[in-house]
Coordinates of C-alpha atoms in Angstrom, one line a residue:
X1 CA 0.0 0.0 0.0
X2 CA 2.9 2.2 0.6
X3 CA 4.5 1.4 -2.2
X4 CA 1.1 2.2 -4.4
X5 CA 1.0 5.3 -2.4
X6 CA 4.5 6.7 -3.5
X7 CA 4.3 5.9 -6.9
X8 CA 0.9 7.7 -7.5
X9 CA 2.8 10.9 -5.6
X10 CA 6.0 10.5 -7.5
X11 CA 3.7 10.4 -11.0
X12 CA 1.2 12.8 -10.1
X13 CA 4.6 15.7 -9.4
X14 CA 6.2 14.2 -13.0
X15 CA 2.8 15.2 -14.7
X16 CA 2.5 18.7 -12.9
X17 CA 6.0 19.4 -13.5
X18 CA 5.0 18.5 -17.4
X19 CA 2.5 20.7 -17.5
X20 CA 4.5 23.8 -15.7
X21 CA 7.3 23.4 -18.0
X22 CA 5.1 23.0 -21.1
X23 CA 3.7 26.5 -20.8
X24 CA 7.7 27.9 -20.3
X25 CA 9.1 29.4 -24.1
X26 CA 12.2 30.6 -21.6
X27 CA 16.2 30.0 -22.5
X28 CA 19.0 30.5 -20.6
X29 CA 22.2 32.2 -22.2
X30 CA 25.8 31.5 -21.5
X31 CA 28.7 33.6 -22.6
X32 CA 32.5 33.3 -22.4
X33 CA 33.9 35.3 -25.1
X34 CA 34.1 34.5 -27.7
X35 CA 31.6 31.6 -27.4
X36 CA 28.0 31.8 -26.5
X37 CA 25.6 29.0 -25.7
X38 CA 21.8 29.2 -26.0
X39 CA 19.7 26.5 -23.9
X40 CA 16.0 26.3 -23.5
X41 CA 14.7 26.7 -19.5
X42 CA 13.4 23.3 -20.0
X43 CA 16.6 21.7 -20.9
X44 CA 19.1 23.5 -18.3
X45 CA 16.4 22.4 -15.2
X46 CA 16.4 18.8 -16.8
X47 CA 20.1 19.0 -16.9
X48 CA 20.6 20.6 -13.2
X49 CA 18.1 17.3 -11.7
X50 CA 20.4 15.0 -13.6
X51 CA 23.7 16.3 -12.7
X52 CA 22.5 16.4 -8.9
X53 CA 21.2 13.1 -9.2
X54 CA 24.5 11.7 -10.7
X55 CA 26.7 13.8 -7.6
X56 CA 24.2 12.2 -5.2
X57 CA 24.8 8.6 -6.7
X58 CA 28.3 9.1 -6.8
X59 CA 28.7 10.4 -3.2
X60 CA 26.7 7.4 -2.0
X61 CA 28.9 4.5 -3.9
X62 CA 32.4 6.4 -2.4
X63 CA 31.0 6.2 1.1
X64 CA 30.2 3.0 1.0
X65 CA 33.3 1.9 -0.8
X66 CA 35.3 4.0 2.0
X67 CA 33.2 1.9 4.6
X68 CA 33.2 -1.3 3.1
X69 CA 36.2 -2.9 5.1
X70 CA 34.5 -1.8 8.9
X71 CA 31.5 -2.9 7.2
X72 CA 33.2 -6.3 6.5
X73 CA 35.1 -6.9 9.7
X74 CA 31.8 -5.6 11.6
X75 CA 29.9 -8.7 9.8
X76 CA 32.4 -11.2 10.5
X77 CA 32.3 -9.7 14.3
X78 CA 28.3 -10.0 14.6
X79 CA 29.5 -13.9 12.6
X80 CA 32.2 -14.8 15.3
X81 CA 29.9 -13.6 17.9
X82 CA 27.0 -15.7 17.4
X83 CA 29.2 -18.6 16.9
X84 CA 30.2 -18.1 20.9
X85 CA 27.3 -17.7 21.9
X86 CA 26.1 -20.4 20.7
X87 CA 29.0 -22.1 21.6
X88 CA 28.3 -20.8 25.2
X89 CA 24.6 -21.9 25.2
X90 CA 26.2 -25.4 24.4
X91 CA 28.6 -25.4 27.5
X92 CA 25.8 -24.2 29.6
X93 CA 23.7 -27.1 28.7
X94 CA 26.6 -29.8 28.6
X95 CA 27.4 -28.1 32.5
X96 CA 23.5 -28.9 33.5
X97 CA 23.7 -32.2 32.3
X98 CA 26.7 -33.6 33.6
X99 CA 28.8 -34.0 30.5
X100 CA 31.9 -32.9 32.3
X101 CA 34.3 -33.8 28.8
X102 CA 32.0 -31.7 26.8
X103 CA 32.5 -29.2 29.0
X104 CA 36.2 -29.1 29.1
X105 CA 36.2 -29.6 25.0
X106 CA 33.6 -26.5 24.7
X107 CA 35.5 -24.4 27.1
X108 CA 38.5 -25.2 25.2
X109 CA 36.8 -23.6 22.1
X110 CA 35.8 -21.1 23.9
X111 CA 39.1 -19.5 25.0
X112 CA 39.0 -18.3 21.1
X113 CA 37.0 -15.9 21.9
X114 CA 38.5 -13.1 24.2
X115 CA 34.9 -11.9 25.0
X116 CA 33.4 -14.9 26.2
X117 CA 36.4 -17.4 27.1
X118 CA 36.2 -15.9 30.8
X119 CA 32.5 -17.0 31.0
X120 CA 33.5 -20.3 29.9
X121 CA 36.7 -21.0 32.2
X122 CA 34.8 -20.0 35.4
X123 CA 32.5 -23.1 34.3
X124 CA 34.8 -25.4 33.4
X125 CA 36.3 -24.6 36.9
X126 CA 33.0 -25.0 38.6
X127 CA 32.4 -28.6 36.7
X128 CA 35.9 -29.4 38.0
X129 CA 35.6 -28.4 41.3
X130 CA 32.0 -30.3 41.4
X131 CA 33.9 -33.7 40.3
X132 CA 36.6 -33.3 42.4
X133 CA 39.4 -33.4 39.7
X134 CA 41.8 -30.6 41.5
X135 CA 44.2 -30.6 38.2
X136 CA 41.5 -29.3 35.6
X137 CA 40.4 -26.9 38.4
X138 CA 44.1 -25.3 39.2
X139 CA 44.0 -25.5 34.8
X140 CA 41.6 -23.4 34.7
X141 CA 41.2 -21.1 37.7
X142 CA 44.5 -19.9 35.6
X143 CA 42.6 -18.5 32.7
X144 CA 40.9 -16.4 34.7
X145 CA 42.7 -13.2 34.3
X146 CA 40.1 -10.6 33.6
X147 CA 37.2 -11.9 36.2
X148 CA 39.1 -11.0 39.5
X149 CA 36.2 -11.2 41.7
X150 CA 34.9 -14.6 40.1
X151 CA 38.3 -16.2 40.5
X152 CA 38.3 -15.0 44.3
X153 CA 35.4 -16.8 44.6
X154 CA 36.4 -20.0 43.0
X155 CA 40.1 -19.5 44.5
X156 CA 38.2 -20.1 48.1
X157 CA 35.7 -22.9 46.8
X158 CA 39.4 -24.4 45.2
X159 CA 40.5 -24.0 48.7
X160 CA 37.6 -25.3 50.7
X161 CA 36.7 -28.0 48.8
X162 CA 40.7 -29.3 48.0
X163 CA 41.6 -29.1 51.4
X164 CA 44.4 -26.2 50.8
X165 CA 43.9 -23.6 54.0
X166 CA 46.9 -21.4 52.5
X167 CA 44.9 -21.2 48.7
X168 CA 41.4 -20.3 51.0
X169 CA 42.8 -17.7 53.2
X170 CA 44.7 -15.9 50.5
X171 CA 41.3 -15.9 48.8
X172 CA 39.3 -14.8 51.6
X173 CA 42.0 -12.3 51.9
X174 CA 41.4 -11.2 48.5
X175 CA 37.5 -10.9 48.6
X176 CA 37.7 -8.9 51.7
X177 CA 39.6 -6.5 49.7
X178 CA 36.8 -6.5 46.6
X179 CA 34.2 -4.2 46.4
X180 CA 30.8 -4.6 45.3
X181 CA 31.0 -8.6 46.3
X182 CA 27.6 -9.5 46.7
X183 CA 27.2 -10.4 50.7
X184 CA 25.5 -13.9 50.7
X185 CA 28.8 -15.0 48.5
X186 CA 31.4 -13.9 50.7
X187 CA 29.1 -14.8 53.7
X188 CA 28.8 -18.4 52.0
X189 CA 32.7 -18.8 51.8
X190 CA 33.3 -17.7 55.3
X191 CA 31.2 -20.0 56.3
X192 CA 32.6 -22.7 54.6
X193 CA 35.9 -21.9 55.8
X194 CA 34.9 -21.7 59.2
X195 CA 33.5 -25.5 59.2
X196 CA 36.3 -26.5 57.7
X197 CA 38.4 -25.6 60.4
X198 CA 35.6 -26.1 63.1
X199 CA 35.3 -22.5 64.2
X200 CA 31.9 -22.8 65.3
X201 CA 31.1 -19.4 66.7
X202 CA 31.9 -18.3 63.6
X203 CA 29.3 -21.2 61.9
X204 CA 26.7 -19.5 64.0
X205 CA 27.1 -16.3 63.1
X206 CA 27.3 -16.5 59.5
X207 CA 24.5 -19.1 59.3
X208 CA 22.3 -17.0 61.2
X209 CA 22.8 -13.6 58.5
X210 CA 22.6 -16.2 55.6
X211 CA 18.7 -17.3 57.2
X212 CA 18.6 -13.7 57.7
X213 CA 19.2 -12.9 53.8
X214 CA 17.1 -15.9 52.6
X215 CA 20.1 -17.2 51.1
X216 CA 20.7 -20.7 51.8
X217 CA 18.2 -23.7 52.5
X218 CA 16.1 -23.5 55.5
X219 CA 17.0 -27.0 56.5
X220 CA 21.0 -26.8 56.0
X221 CA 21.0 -23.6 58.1
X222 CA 19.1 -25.2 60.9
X223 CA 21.5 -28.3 60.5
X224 CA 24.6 -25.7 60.5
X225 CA 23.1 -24.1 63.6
X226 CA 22.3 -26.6 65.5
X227 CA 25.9 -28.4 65.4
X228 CA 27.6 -25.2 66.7
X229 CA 25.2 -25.3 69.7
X230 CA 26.1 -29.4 70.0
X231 CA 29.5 -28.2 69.7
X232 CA 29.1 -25.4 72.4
X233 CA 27.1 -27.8 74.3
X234 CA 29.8 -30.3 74.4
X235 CA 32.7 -27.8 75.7
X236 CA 30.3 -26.8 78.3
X237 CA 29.9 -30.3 79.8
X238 CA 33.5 -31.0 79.6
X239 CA 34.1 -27.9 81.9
X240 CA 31.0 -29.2 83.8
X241 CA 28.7 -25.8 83.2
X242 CA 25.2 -25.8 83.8
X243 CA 23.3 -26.5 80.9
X244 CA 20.0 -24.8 81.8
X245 CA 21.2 -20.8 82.3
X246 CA 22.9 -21.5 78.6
X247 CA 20.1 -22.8 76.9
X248 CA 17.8 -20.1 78.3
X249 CA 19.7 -17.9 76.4
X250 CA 19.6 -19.4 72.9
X251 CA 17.2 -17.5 70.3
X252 CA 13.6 -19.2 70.7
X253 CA 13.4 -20.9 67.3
X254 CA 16.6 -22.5 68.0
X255 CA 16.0 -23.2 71.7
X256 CA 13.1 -25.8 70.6
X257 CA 14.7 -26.9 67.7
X258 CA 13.3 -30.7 68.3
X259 CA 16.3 -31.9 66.7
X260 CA 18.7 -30.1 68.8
X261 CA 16.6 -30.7 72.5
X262 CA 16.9 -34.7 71.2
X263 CA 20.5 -34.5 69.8
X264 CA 21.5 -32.2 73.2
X265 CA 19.9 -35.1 75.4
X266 CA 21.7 -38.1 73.6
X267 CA 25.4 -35.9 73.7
X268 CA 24.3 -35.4 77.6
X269 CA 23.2 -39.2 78.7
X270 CA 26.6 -40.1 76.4
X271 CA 28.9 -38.2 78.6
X272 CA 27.3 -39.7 81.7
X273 CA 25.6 -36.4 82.6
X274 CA 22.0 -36.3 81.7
X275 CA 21.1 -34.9 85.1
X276 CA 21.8 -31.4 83.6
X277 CA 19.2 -31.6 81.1
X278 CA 16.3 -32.4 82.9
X279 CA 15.3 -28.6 83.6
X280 CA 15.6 -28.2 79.7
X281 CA 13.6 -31.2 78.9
X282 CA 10.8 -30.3 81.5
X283 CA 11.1 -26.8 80.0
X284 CA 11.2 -27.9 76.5
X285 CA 8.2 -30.6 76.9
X286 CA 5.8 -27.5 78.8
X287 CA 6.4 -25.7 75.4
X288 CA 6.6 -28.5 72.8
X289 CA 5.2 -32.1 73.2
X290 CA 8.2 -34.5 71.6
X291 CA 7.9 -38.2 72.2
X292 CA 11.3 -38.7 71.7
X293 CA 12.5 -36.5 74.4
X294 CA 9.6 -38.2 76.6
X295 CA 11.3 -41.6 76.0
X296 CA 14.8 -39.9 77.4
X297 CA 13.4 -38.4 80.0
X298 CA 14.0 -41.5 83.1
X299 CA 17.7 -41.6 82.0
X300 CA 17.8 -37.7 82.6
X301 CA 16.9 -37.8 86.4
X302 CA 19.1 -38.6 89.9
X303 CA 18.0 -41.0 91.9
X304 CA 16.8 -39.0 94.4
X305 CA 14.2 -36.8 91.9
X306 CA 13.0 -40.6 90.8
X307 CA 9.6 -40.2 92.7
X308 CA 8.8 -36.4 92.0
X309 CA 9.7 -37.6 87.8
X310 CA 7.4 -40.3 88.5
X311 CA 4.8 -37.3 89.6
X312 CA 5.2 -35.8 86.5
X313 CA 4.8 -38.1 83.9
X314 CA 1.4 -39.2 85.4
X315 CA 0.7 -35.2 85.0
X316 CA 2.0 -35.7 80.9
X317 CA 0.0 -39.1 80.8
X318 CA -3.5 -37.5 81.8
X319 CA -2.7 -35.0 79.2
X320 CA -1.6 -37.7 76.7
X321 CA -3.2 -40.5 77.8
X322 CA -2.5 -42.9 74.3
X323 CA 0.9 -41.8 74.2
X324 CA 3.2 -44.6 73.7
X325 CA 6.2 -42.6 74.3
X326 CA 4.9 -41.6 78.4
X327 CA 4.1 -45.1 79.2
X328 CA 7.5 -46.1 78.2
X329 CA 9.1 -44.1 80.3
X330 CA 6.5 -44.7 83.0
X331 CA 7.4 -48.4 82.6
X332 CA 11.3 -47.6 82.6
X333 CA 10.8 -45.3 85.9
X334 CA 8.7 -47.7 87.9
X335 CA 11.4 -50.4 87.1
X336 CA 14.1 -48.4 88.9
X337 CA 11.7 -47.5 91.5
X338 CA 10.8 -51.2 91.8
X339 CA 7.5 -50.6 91.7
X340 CA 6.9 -53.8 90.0
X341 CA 2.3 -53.4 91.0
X342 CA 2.7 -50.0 88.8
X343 CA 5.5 -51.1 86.4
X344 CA 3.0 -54.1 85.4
X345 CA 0.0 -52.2 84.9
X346 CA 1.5 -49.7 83.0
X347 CA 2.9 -52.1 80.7
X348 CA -0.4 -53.7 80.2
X349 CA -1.5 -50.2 79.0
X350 CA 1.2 -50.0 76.4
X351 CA 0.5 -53.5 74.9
X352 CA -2.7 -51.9 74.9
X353 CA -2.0 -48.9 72.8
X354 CA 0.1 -51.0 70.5
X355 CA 4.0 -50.2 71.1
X356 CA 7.1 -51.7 69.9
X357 CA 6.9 -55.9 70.7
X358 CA 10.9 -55.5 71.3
X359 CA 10.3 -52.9 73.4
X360 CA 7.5 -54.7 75.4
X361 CA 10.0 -57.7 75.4
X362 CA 12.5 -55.6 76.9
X363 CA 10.4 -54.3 79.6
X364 CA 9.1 -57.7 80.3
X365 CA 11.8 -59.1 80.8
X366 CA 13.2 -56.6 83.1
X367 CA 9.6 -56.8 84.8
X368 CA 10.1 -60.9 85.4
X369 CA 13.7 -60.3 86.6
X370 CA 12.8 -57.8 89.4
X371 CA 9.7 -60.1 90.4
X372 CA 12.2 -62.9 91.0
X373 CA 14.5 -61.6 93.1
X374 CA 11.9 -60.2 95.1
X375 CA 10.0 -63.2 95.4
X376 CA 13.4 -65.1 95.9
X377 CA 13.9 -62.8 98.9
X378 CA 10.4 -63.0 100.3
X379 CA 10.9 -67.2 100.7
X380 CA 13.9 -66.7 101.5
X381 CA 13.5 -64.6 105.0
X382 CA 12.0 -67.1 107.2
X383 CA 14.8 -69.7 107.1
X384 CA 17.2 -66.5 107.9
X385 CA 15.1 -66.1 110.6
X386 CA 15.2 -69.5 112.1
X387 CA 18.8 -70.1 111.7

């Protein structure tokens, strides 16, 4: 339509101009002694168009011959260009999938092109480092001369991950010195450098900005904070500090961490002082009901607490009456108590509710043994008496 448009414009102005000229009985005169030249209007004005037409024409073939070579190497530019990238979509792919030779190979082909052979040595270095092969890593960590802040980074994962603590502090060095280093990555390698050389404050603290930031996965922080406080935990009961005030102290969402208040108990009853944690599991079970802790609760208080523990569980049992997990350690108390009447029909109760069969073989057995001796000693008074 355009097209149809301009050529109806273009003929309508060669008609007027036609006409306009057809009525003109003008000439024009030149004179340069001694000649003289006589042309009509209608010829010079033809003659001016053409010769402007022809300058025009020949201005536009010079500049393009004059720009023909940029033109040229610009092509073959945009040509080499889309050959990396596509190259680089390639090695993307082949990094997704696994194909760690195709990587190498494509990365290798890569380093052609000064633009994008950066892009391609920080993932060759990354598919290295992910398999482990430290020689292809070190290969290519070298290539990356123009990327300082991305070879920082991978100069610490180098250093983490191949066990070399002089290549990760030089690195960590190096990224504390970098600006604009987004704060999850350096937080991240710190991290990683800490647990490597079991600095667990410094776990903590980093672990608990990265949850902050939203930056690592909810269930590796918790499992990152929760083996500091096990490792806190653990100094503390070798110096034989009190548990409870420390605990107390911890940030709620980690305090009742039911992983931690069940790991916390086993590391306790393993060093031989469970004692210390029955404030925190009677504290921990008023806020959060956890079976597990229930069933770990007998081994966590002294002898001479038996009777008031006994109290309480019969409090937790009318609260959870079909609780496996209470009658157990109802069972387990009464045993130690010797109440063998209450020990019997609380084990009745949990055959009841359906428990573990090696667990009610475990207490049964226990329950026949204690029954014994004390009927052994009960027939075995009166002849002490008459001798």
């Amino acid at each position: 339509m355009k097209a149809l448009l301009t050529f109806v414009l273009v003929a309508s102005l060669a008609v007027a101009a036609g006409l306009a000229i057809e009525g003109v009985d003008g000439y024009v005169v030149f004179v340069v002694p001694p000649w003289r030249a006589q042309l009509s209007l209608t010829l010079f004005a033809s003659l001016v168009v053409a010769t402007v037409l022809v300058l025009y024409a020949l201005l536009r073939l010079g500049s393009s011959l004059i720009a023909l070579p940029r033109s040229l190497r610009n092509r073959r530019e945009a040509w080499r260009l889309r050959r990396a990238t596509h190259t680089l979509s390639q090695l993307v792919r082949a990094h997704v999938l696994g194909d760690v030779a195709r990587v190498h190979r494509l990365a290798d082909r890569l380093s052609r092109y000064p633009d994008l052979s950066e892009a391609g040595a920080a993932l060759a270095t990354v598919t290295a480092l992910d398999r482990g092969d430290e020689s292809r890593a070190e290969n290519w960590l070298a290539r990356l001369q123009r990327w300082p802040d991305v070879r920082a980074v991978l100069e610490a994962e180098f250093g983490a991950r191949c066990a070399r603590p002089e290549r990760l502090h030089a690195a960590m060095e190096r990224l504390a010195e970098l600006r604009g280093l987004p704060e999850a990555t350096a937080l991240r390698l710190r991290l990683e450098a800490a647990k490597r050389e079991e600095r667990w404050q410094e776990v903590l603290e980093s672990a608990r900005r990265l949850r902050a930031l939203e930056a690592m996965d909810a269930s590796e922080t918790a499992a990152l904070i929760r083996q500091a406080h096990l490792d806190d935990a653990s100094s503390r009961l070798s110096l034989g500090v009190d548990l409870a005030a420390w605990w107390k102290r911890l940030p709620k969402e980690e305090r009742y961490d039911p992983a931690f208040l069940v790991s916390l108990a086993r590391l306790a009853l393993d060093r031989g002082q469970g004692m210390k944690l029955r404030p925190i599991l009677e504290n921990a079970l008023s806020k959060c009901w956890l079976p597990e802790l229930v069933r770990l609760y007998p081994y966590c208080v002294e002898p001479g607490a038996r009777q008031e523990a006994l109290v309480r569980l019969e409090e937790w049992r009318s609260a959870h009456p079909e609780e496996p997990a209470v009658l157990e350690a109802l069972v387990e108390l009464c045993l130690e108590l010797q109440l063998w009447g209450k020990a019997q029909d609380y084990l009745t109760q949990l055959r009841r509710v359906g428990a573990d069969p090696a667990v009610l073989e475990r207490f049964g057995s226990r329950l026949r043994a204690g029954t014994a001796d004390r009927d052994g000693a009960t027939l075995s008074a009166p002849r002490g008496v008459l001798e």
